[in-house]
mmCIF file of C-alpha atoms and ligand atoms in Angstrom:
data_model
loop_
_atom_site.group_PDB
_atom_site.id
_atom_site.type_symbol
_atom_site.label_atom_id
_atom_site.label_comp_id
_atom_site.label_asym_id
_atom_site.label_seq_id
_atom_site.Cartn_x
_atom_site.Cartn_y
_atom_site.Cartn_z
ATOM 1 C CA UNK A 123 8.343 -3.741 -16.277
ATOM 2 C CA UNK A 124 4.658 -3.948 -15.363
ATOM 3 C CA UNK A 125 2.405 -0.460 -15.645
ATOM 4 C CA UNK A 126 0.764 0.519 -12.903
ATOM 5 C CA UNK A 127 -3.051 -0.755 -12.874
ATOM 6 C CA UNK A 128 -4.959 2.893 -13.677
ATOM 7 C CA UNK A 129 -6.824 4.316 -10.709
ATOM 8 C CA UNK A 130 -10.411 5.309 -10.341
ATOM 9 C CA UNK A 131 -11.368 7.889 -7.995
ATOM 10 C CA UNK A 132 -14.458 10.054 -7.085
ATOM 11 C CA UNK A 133 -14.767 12.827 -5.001
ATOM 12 C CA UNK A 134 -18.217 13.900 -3.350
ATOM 13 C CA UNK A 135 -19.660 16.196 -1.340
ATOM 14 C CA UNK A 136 -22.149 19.126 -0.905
ATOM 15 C CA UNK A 137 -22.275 22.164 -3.289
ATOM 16 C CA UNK A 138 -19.359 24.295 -2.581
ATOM 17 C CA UNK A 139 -17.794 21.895 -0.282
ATOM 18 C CA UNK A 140 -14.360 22.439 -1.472
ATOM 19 C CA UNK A 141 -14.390 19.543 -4.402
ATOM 20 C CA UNK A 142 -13.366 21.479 -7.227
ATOM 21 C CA UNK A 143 -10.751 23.085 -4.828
ATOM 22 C CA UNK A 144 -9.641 19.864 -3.744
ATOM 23 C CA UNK A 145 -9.721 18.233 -6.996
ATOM 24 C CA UNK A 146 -6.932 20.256 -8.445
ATOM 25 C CA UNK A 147 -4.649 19.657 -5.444
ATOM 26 C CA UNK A 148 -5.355 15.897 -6.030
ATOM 27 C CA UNK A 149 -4.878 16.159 -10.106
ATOM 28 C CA UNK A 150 -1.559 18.287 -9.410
ATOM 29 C CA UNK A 151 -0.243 16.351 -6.769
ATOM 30 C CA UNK A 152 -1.048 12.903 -8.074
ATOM 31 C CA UNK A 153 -0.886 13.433 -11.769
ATOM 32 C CA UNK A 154 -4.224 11.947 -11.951
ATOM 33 C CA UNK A 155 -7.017 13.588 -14.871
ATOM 34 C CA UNK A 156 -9.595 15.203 -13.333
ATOM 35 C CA UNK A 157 -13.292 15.569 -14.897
ATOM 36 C CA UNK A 158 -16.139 17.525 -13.179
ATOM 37 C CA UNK A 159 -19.515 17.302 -14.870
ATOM 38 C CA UNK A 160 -20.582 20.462 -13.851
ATOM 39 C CA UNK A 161 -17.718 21.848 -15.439
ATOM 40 C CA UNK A 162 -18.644 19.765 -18.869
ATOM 41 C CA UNK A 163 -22.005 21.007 -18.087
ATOM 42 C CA UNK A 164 -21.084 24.881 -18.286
ATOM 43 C CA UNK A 165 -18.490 24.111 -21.106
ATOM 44 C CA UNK A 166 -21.900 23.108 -23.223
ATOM 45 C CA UNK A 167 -23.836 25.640 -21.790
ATOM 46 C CA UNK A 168 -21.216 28.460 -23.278
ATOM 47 C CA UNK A 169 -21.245 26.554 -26.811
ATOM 48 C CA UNK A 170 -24.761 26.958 -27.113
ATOM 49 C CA UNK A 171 -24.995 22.694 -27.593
ATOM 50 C CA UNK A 172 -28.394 21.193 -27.369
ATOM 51 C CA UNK A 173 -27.338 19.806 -24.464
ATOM 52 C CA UNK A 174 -25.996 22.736 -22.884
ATOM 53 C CA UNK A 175 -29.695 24.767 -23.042
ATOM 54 C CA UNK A 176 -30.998 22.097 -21.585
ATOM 55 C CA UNK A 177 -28.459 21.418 -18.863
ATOM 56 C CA UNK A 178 -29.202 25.091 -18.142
ATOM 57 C CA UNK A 179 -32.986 24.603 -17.377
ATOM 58 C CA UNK A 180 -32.411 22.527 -14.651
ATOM 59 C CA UNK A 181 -29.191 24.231 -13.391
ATOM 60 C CA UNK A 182 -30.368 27.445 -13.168
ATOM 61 C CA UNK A 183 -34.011 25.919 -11.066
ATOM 62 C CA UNK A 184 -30.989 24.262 -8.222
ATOM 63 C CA UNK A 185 -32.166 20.936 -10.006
ATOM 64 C CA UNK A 186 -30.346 18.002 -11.145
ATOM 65 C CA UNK A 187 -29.656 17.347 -14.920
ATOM 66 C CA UNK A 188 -31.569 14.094 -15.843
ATOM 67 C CA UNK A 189 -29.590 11.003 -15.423
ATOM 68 C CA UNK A 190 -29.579 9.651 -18.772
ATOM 69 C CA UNK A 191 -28.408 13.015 -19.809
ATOM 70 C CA UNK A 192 -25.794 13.394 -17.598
ATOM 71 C CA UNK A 193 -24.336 9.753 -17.750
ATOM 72 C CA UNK A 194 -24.231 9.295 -21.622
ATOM 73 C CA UNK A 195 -22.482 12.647 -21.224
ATOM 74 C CA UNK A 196 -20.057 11.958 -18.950
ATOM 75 C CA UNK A 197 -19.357 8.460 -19.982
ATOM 76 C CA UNK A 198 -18.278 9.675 -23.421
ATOM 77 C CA UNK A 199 -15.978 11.851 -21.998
ATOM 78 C CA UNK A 200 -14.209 8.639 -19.862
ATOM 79 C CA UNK A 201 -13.838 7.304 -22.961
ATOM 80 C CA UNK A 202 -11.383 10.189 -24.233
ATOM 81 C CA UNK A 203 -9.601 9.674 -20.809
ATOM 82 C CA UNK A 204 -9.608 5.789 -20.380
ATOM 83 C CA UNK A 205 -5.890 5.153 -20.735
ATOM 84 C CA UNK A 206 -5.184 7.610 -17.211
ATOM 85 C CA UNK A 207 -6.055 7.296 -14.215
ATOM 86 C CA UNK A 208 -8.563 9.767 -12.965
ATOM 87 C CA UNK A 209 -10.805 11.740 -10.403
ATOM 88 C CA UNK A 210 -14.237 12.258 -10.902
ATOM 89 C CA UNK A 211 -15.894 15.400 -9.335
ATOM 90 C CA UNK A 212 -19.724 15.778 -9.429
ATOM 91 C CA UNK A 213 -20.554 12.300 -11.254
ATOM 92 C CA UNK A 214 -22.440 10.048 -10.646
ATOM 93 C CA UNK A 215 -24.849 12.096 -8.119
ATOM 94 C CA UNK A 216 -27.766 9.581 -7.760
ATOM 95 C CA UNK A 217 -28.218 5.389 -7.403
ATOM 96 C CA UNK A 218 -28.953 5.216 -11.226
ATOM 97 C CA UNK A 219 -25.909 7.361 -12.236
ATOM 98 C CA UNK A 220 -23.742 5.046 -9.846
ATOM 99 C CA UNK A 221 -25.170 1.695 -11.124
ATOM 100 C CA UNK A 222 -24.406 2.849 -15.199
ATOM 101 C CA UNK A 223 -20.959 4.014 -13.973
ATOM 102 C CA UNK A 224 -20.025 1.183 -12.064
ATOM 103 C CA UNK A 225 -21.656 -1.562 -15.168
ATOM 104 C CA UNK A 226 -18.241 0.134 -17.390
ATOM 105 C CA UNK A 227 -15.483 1.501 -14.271
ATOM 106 C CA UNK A 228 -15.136 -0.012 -10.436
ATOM 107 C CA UNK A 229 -13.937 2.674 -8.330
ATOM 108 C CA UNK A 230 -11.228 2.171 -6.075
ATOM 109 C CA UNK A 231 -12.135 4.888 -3.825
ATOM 110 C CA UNK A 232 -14.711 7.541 -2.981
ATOM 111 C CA UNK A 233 -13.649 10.555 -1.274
ATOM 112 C CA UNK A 234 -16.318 12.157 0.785
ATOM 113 C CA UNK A 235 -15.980 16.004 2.031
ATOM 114 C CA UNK A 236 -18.021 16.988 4.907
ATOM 115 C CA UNK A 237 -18.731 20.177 5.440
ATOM 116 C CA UNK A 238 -21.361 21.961 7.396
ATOM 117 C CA UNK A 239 -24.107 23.947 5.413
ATOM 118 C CA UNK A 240 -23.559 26.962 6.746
ATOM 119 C CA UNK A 241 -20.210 27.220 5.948
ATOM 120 C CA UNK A 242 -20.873 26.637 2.757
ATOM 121 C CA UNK A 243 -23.679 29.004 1.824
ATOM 122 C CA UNK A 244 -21.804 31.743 2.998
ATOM 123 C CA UNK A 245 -18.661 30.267 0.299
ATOM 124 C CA UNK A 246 -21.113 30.327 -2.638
ATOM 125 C CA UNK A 247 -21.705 34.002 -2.674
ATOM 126 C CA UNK A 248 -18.362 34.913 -2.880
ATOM 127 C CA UNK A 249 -17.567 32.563 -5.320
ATOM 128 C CA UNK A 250 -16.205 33.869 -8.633
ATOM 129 C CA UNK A 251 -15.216 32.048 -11.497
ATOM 130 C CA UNK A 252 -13.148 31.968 -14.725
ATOM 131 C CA UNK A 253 -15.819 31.374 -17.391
ATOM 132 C CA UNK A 254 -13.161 30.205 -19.743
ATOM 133 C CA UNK A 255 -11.417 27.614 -18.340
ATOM 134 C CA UNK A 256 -13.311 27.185 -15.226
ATOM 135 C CA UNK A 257 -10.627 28.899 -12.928
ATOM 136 C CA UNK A 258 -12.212 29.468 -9.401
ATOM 137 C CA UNK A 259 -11.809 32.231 -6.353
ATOM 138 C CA UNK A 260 -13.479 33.176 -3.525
ATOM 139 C CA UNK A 261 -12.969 37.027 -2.280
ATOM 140 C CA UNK A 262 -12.000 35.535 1.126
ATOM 141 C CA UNK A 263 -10.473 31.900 0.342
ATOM 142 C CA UNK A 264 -8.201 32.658 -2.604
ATOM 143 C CA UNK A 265 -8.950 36.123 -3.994
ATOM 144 C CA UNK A 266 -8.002 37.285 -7.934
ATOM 145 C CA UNK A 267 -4.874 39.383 -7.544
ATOM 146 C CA UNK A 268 -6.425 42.183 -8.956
ATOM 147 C CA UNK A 269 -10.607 42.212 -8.065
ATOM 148 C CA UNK A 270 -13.040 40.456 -10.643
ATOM 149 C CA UNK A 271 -9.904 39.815 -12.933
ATOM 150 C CA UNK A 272 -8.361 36.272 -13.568
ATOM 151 C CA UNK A 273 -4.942 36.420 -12.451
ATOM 152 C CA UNK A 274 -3.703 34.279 -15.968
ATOM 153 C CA UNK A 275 -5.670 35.447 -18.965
ATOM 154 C CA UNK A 276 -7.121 39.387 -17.272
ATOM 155 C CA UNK A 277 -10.166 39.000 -18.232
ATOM 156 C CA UNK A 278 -12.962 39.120 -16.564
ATOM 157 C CA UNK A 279 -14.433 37.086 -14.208
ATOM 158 C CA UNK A 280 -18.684 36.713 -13.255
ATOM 159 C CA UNK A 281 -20.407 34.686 -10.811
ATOM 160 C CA UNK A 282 -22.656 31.480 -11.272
ATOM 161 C CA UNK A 283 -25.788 31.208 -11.987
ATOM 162 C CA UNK A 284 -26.529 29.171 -9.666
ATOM 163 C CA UNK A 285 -24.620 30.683 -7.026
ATOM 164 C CA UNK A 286 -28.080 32.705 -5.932
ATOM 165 C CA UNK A 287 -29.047 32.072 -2.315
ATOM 166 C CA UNK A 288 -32.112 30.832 -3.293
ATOM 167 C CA UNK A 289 -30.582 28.747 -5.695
ATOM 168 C CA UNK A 290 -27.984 27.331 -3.628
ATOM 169 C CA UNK A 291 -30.802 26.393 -0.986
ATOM 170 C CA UNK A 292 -32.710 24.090 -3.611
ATOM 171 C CA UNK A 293 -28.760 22.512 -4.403
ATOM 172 C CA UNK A 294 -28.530 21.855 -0.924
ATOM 173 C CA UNK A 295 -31.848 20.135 -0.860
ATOM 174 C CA UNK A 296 -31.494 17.646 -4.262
ATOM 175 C CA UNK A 297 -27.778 16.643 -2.467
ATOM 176 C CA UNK A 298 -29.812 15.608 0.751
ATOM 177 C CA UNK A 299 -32.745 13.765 -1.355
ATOM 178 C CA UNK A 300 -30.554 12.417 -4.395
ATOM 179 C CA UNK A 301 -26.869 12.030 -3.369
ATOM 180 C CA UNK A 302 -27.049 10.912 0.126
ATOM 181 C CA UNK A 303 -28.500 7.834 -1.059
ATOM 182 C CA UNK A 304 -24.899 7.535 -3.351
ATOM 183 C CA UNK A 305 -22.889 7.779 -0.600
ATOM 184 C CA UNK A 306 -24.399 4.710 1.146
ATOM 185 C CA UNK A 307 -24.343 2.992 -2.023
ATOM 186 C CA UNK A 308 -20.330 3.377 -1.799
ATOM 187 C CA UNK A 309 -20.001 2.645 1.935
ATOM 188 C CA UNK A 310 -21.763 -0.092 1.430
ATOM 189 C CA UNK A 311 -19.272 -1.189 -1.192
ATOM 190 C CA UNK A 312 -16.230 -0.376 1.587
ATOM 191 C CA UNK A 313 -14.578 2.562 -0.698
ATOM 192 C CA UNK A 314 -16.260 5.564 0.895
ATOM 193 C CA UNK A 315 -13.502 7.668 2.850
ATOM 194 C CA UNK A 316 -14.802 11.170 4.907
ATOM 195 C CA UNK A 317 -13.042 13.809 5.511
ATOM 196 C CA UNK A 318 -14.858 16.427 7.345
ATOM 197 C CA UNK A 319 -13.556 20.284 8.145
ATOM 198 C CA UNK A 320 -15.186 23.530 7.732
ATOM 199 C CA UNK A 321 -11.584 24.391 6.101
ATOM 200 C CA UNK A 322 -10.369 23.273 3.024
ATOM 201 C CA UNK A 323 -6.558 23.807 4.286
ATOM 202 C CA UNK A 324 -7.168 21.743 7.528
ATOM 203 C CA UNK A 325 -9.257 18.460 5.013
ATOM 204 C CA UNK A 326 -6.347 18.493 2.583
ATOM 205 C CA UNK A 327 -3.216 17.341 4.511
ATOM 206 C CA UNK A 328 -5.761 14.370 5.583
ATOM 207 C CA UNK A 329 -6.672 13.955 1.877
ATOM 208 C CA UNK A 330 -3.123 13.940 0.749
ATOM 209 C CA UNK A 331 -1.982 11.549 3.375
ATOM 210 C CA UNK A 332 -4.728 9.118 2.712
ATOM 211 C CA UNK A 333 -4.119 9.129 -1.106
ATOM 212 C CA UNK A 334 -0.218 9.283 -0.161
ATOM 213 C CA UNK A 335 -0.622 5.578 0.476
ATOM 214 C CA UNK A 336 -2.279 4.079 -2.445
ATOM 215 C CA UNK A 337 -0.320 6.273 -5.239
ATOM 216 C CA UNK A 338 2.904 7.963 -5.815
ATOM 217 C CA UNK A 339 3.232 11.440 -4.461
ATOM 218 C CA UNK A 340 4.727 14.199 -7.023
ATOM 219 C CA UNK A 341 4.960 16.924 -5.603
HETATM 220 P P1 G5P B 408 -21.350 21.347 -9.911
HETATM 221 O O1 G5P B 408 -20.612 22.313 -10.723
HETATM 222 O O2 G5P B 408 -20.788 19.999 -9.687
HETATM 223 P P2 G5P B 408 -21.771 21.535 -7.064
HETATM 224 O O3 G5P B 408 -22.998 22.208 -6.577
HETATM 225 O O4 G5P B 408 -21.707 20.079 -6.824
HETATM 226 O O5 G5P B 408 -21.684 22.052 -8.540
HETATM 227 P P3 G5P B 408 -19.718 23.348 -6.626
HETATM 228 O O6 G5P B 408 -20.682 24.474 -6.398
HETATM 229 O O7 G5P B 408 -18.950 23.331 -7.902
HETATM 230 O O8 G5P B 408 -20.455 22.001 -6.434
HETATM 231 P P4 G5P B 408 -17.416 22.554 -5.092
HETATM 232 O O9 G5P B 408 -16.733 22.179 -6.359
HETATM 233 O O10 G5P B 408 -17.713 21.481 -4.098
HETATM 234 O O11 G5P B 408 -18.760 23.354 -5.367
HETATM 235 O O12 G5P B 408 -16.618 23.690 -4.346
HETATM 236 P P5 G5P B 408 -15.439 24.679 -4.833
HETATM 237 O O13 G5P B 408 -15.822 25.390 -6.075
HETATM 238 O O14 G5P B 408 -14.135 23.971 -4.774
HETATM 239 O O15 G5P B 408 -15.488 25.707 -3.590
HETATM 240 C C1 G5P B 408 -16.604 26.568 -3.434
HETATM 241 C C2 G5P B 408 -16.086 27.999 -3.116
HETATM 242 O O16 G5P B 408 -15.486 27.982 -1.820
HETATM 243 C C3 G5P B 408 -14.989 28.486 -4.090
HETATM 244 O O17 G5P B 408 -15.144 29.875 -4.258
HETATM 245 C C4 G5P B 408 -13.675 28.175 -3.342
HETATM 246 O O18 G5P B 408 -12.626 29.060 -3.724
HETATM 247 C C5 G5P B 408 -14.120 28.425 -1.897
HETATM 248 N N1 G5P B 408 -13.413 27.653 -0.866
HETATM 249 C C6 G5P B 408 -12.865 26.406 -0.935
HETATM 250 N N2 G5P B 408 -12.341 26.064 0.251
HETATM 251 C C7 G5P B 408 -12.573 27.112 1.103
HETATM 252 C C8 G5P B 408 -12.257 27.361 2.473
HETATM 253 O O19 G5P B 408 -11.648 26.554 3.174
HETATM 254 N N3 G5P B 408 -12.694 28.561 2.989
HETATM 255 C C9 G5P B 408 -13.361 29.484 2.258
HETATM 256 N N4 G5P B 408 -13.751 30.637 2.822
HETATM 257 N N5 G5P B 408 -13.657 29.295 0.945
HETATM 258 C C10 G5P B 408 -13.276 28.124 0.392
HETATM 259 O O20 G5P B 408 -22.819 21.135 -10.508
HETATM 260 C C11 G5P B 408 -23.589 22.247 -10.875
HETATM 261 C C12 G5P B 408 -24.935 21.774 -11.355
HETATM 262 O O21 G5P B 408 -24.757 20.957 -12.522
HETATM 263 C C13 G5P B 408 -25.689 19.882 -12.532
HETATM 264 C C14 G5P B 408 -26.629 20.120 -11.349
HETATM 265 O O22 G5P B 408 -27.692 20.900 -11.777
HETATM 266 C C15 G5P B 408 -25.723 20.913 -10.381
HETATM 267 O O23 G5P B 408 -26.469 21.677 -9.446
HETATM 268 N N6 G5P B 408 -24.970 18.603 -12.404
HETATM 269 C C16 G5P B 408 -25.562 17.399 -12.419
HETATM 270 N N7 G5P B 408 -26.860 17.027 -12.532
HETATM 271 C C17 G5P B 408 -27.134 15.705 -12.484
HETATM 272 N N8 G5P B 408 -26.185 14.771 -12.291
HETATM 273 C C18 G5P B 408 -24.877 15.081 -12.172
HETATM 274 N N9 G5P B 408 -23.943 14.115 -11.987
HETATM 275 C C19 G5P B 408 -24.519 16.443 -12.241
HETATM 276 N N10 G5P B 408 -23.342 17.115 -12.145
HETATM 277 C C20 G5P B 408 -23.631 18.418 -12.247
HETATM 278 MG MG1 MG B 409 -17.218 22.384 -8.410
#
């Protein structure tokens, strides 16, 4: 019997627009592998890696990682995850990222998440996160049973970096100048799909439908 061809998906959208969030729904519900670079990002930042201190430079200024950074990065870790299909969340964020992806991988489809600014600065800062393994909560969205304790491992969880106001504000402002341009680049291509909400609960049944139809539902 013939395999399934693998599927290639990305998922964009401004900081603290829900992707992580919706990324896991989409892995869990669609078996598909799911790679964020900012996660890979902070993973090198805790091991101390060269890349990792210099990730860190930029993240902590609200700035974007250099692209040939980010992409040799990112495409080495594809290459441990070739044989699945997968979701990327956070790569690539400008033209030049997109035009090295898309010389190796064609996407099949690019899910956009709109969501208004406000809505998410006021997210960010009460955004905590699992340092570990990434884990993330939000006091008001989907709180830690027990306050600044992950509900799996109890330890304890901090809050990003770069989830400082001011930080957040110069986030906002490389998404307008840098990743705008990416999401033209993939309407233009006829892949980009929006999905826009100020809740993630109210996007998801849309996301879930949409994705219902091009690959097999588990659960
Ligand atoms: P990241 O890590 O990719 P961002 O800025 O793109 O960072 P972020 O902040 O991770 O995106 P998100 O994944 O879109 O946000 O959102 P999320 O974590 O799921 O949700 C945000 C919060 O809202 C959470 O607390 C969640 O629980 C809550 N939430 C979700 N839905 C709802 C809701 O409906 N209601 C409420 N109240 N809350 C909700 O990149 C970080 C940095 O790494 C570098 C850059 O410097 C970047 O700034 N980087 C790159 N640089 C260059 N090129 C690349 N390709 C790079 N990738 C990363
Ligand atoms: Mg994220």
């Amino acid at each position: 019997m013939a395999s399934r061809p693998l599927f290639r998906a990305l998922i964009m959208g401004p900081p603290g627009s829900g992707k992580g969030t919706v990324s896991e729904r989409i892995a869990k519900s669609f078996g598909l592998k799911q790679l964020s670079s900012g996660e890979v990002l902070r993973a090198n930042i805790r091991g101390h890696t060269e890349v990792g201190s210099l990730a860190k430079s930029f993240i902590d200024k609200g700035k974007l990682v250099p692209d040939n950074v980010i992409t040799r990065l990112i495409l080495q870790e594809l290459k441990n995850i070739d044989q699945y299909s997968w979701l990327l969340d956070g790569f690539p964020r400008t033209v030049p990222q997109a035009e090295e992806l898309h010389k190796i991988y064609q996407l099949d489809t690019v899910i956009k998440l709109k969501v208004p600014f406000e809505t998410i600065k006021e997210r960010l800062t009460s955004r905590w996160i699992h340092p570990g393994s990434g884990r993330v909560y939000n006091t008001k969205f989907n709180p830690p049973a027990v306050t600044g304790i992950d509900d799996l491992t109890g330890e304890p969880l901090v809050q990003r970096d770069d989830d400082k106001p001011e930080t957040v504000t110069l986030r906002l402002q490389a998404y307008e100048e840098l990743t705008q341009p990416v999401l033209e680049y993939y309407r233009n291509r006829g892949i980009l799909e929006v999905f826009s909400g100020t809740e993630t609960n109210k996007i998801w049944p849309h996301v879930h439908a949409f994705l219902s139809k091009k690959l097999p539902v588990l659960c």
